[in-house]
Every structure is written in structure tokens, then in C-alpha cells.
XYZ file of C-alpha atoms in Angstrom:
183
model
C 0.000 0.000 0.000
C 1.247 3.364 -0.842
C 0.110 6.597 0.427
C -0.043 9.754 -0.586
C -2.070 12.914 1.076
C -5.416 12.007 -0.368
C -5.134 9.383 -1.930
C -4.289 5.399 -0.986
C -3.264 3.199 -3.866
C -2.614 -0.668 -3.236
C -0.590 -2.367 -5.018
C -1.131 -6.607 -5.380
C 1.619 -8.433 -6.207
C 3.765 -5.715 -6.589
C 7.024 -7.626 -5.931
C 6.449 -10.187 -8.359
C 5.821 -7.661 -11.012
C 9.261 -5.315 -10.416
C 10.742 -9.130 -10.186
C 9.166 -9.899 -13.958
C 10.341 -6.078 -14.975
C 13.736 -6.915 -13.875
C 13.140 -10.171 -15.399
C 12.374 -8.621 -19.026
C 15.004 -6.470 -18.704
C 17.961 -8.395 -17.712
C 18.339 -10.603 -21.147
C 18.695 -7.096 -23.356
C 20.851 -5.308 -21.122
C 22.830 -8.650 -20.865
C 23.402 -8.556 -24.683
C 23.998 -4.993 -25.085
C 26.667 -5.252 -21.795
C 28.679 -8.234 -23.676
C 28.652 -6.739 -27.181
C 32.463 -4.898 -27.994
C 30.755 -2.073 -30.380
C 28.700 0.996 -28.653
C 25.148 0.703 -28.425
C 23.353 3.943 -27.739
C 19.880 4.921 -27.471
C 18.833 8.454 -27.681
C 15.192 10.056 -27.482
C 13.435 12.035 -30.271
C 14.922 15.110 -28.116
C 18.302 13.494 -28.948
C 18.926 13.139 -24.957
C 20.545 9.874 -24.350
C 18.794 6.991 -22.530
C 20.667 4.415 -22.554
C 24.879 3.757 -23.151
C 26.376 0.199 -23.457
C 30.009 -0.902 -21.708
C 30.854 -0.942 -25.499
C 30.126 2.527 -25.532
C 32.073 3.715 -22.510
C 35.127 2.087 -23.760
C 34.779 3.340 -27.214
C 33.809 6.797 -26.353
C 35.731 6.987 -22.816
C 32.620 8.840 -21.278
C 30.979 6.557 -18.333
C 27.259 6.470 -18.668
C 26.614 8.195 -15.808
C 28.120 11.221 -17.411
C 25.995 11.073 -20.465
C 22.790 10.042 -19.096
C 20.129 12.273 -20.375
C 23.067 14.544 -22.270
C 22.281 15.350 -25.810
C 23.751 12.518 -27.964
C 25.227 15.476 -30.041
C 28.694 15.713 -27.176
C 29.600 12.320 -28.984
C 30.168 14.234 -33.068
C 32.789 16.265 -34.194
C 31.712 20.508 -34.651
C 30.894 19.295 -38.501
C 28.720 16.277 -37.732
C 26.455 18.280 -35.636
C 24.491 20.560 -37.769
C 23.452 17.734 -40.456
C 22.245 15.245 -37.248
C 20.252 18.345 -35.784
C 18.485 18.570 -38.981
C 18.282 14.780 -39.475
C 16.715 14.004 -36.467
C 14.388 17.290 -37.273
C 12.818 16.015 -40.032
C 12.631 12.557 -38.601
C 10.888 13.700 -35.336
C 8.379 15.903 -37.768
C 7.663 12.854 -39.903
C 9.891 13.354 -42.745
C 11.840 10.159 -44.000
C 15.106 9.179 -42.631
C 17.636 8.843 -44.546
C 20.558 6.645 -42.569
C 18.051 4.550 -40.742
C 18.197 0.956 -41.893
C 22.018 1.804 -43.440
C 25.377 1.382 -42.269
C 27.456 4.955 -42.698
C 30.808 6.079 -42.297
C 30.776 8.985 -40.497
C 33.205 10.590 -37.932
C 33.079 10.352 -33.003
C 34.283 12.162 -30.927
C 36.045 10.771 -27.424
C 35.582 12.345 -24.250
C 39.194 13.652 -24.876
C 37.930 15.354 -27.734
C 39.716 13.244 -30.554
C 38.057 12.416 -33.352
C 37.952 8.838 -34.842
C 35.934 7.050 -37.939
C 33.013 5.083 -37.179
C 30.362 3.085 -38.833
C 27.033 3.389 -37.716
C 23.994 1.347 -37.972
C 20.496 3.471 -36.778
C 17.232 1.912 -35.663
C 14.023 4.001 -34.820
C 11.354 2.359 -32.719
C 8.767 3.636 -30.324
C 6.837 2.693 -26.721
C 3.838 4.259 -26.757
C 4.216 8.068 -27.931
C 7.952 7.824 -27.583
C 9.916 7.058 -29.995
C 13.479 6.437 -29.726
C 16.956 5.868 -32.055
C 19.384 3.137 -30.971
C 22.539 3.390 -32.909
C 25.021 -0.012 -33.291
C 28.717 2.421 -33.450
C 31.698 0.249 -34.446
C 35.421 2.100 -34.176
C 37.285 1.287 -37.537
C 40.409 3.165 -36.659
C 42.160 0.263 -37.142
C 40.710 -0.703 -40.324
C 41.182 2.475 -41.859
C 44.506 3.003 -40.778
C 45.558 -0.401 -42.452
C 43.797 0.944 -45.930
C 45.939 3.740 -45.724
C 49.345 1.571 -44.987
C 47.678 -0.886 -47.811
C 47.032 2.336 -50.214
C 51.074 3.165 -49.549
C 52.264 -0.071 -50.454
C 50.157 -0.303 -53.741
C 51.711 3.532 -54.611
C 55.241 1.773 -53.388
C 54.693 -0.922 -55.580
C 53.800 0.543 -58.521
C 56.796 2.971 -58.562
C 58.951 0.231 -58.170
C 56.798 -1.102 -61.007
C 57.781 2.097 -63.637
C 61.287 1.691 -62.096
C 61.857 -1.677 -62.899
C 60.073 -0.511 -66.627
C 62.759 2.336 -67.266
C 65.690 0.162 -66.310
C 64.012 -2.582 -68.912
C 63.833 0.271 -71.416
C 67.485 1.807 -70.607
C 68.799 -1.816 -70.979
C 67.150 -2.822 -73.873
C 68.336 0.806 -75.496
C 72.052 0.215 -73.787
C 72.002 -3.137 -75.515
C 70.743 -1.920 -79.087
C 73.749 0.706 -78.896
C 76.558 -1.890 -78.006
C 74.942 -3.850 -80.727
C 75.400 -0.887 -83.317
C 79.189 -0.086 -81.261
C 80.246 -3.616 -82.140
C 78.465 -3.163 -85.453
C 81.159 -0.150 -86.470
């Protein structure tokens, strides 16, 4: 029974219904907790609601310090006008246009570095709400081993036109000896 001036509300069974809450919620948060890439959800305010281990490790922020924060803290200066008018448009009605997509698009870190990311966006709803959860995956690593892959290929094909003029200079060398020995 709870009370409050004016008015007594009694509650049956209420035990066994926070124990089924807790019950309902413990498998998601268990998969979101053991997955390595962030998983945030933000409101149609862009406040966030909910921040994964993934995400405090990718993002260095503790969810406790984001908690109800706008999700926009987490983008680069550059990143931030073209979400506020994404999520505009979306929260009017309008059709998104990176929901259901993977992008490349640029984080920020609590230390205010900025890092590529790929992002996969979901919108869903309870009740009136609705609400964005975003799958973030760092590919620093990925794209720094394009760029040492794109340096190698460049490496390689110089030595390719290298090892072309010294074919050419030695096939020219040997055409002159040939007319030398000729005279």
C-alpha cells in the first residue's frame, strides 16, 4: 500500500511484477553489456537513454556522465548541424535517410579526438515515444591499415615504372653496343 495525502493506492503483487520487470530487462541489457561495439539509445529530443560498456570504452565517457546529455557531445563541430536537422525532419515525420544503413561517419572521445566510425540506426517507439538506438563500431584500425595498404600499392607501382625504365634503358644500352660492335 502506498500513500499519498489524499489518496491510498494498493498495489497486489507488486514484488512479483518489479521481479518480472527486472526479469524482461535483464536478457537485453545482458546482450547490449557483452557486445564490444557501442550501443546507444537516444530520445526524439536526442537526450541519451541508454549507453552500453561498449560505448564507454569506445567513447571513454561513463554512462553516468551522459545520461540524459544530448547525444550530439559524442560528433565532431561538422557532424552536428546535419544530425540536428536529421533528427528534425525525422521527429516531424519526414523520412530518414541513414536509418536501416550502415554509414561512415566521424566520433568524438571524451578527450575530444576524433575517430571514424560506422554506424547502424534503428528508430522504434513505446507508446508516444519514440526512440533511435545506434550499433557504433570504431574502424580506426581498419582504416589506418587501408591507408598503410594504399602506400604499399603507390610503393609498388613505382617500383613497377622503375623496374620498366631500367628494362627500357637496358634494352636501349644493348641496341647501342649492338650498333658499337656493329662499327
Amino acid at each position: 500500500t502506498l500513500y499519498c495525502p489524499g489518496k491510498v493506492f494498493i498495489f497486489k503483487n507488486l514484488d512479483e511484477s518489479m521481479r518480472k520487470l527486472e526479469e524482461s530487462e535483464a536478457h537485453p541489457r545482458a546482450i547490449t553489456d557483452s557486445a564490444i561495439d557501442a550501443i546507444i539509445t537516444s530520445d526524439s529530443a536526442g537526450r541519451i537513454v541508454d549507453f552500453s560498456k561498449g560505448a564507454e570504452t569506445t567513447f571513454g565517457f561513463t554512462a553516468a556522465e551522459v545520461l540524459g546529455t544530448s547525444i550530439a557531445q559524442l560528433m565532431p563541430d561538422d557532424f552536428r548541424v546535419g544530425h540536428s536537422t536529421g533528427l528534425h525532419r525525422v521527429s516531424s515525420g519526414g523520412a530518414p535517410r541513414v536509418i536501416g544503413t550502415t554509414v561512415e561517419l566521424k566520433g568524438m572521445r571524451k578527450n575530444g579526438t576524433t575517430f571514424p566510425l560506422e554506424l547502424s540506426l534503428a528508430r522504434w517507439s513505446r507508446g508516444e515515444n519514440q526512440f533511435f538506438t545506434g550499433i557504433i563500431r570504431d574502424i580506426s584500425e581498419r582504416k589506418r591499415i587501408e591507408e598503410q595498404r594504399a602506400a604499399l600499392q603507390e610503393q609498388v607501382t613505382q617500383m613497377q615504372k622503375m623496374e620498366a625504365v631500367g628494362q627500357l634503358a637496358g634494352g636501349v644500352a644493348h641496341e647501342f653496343n649492338n650498333m658499337l660492335a656493329a662499327i
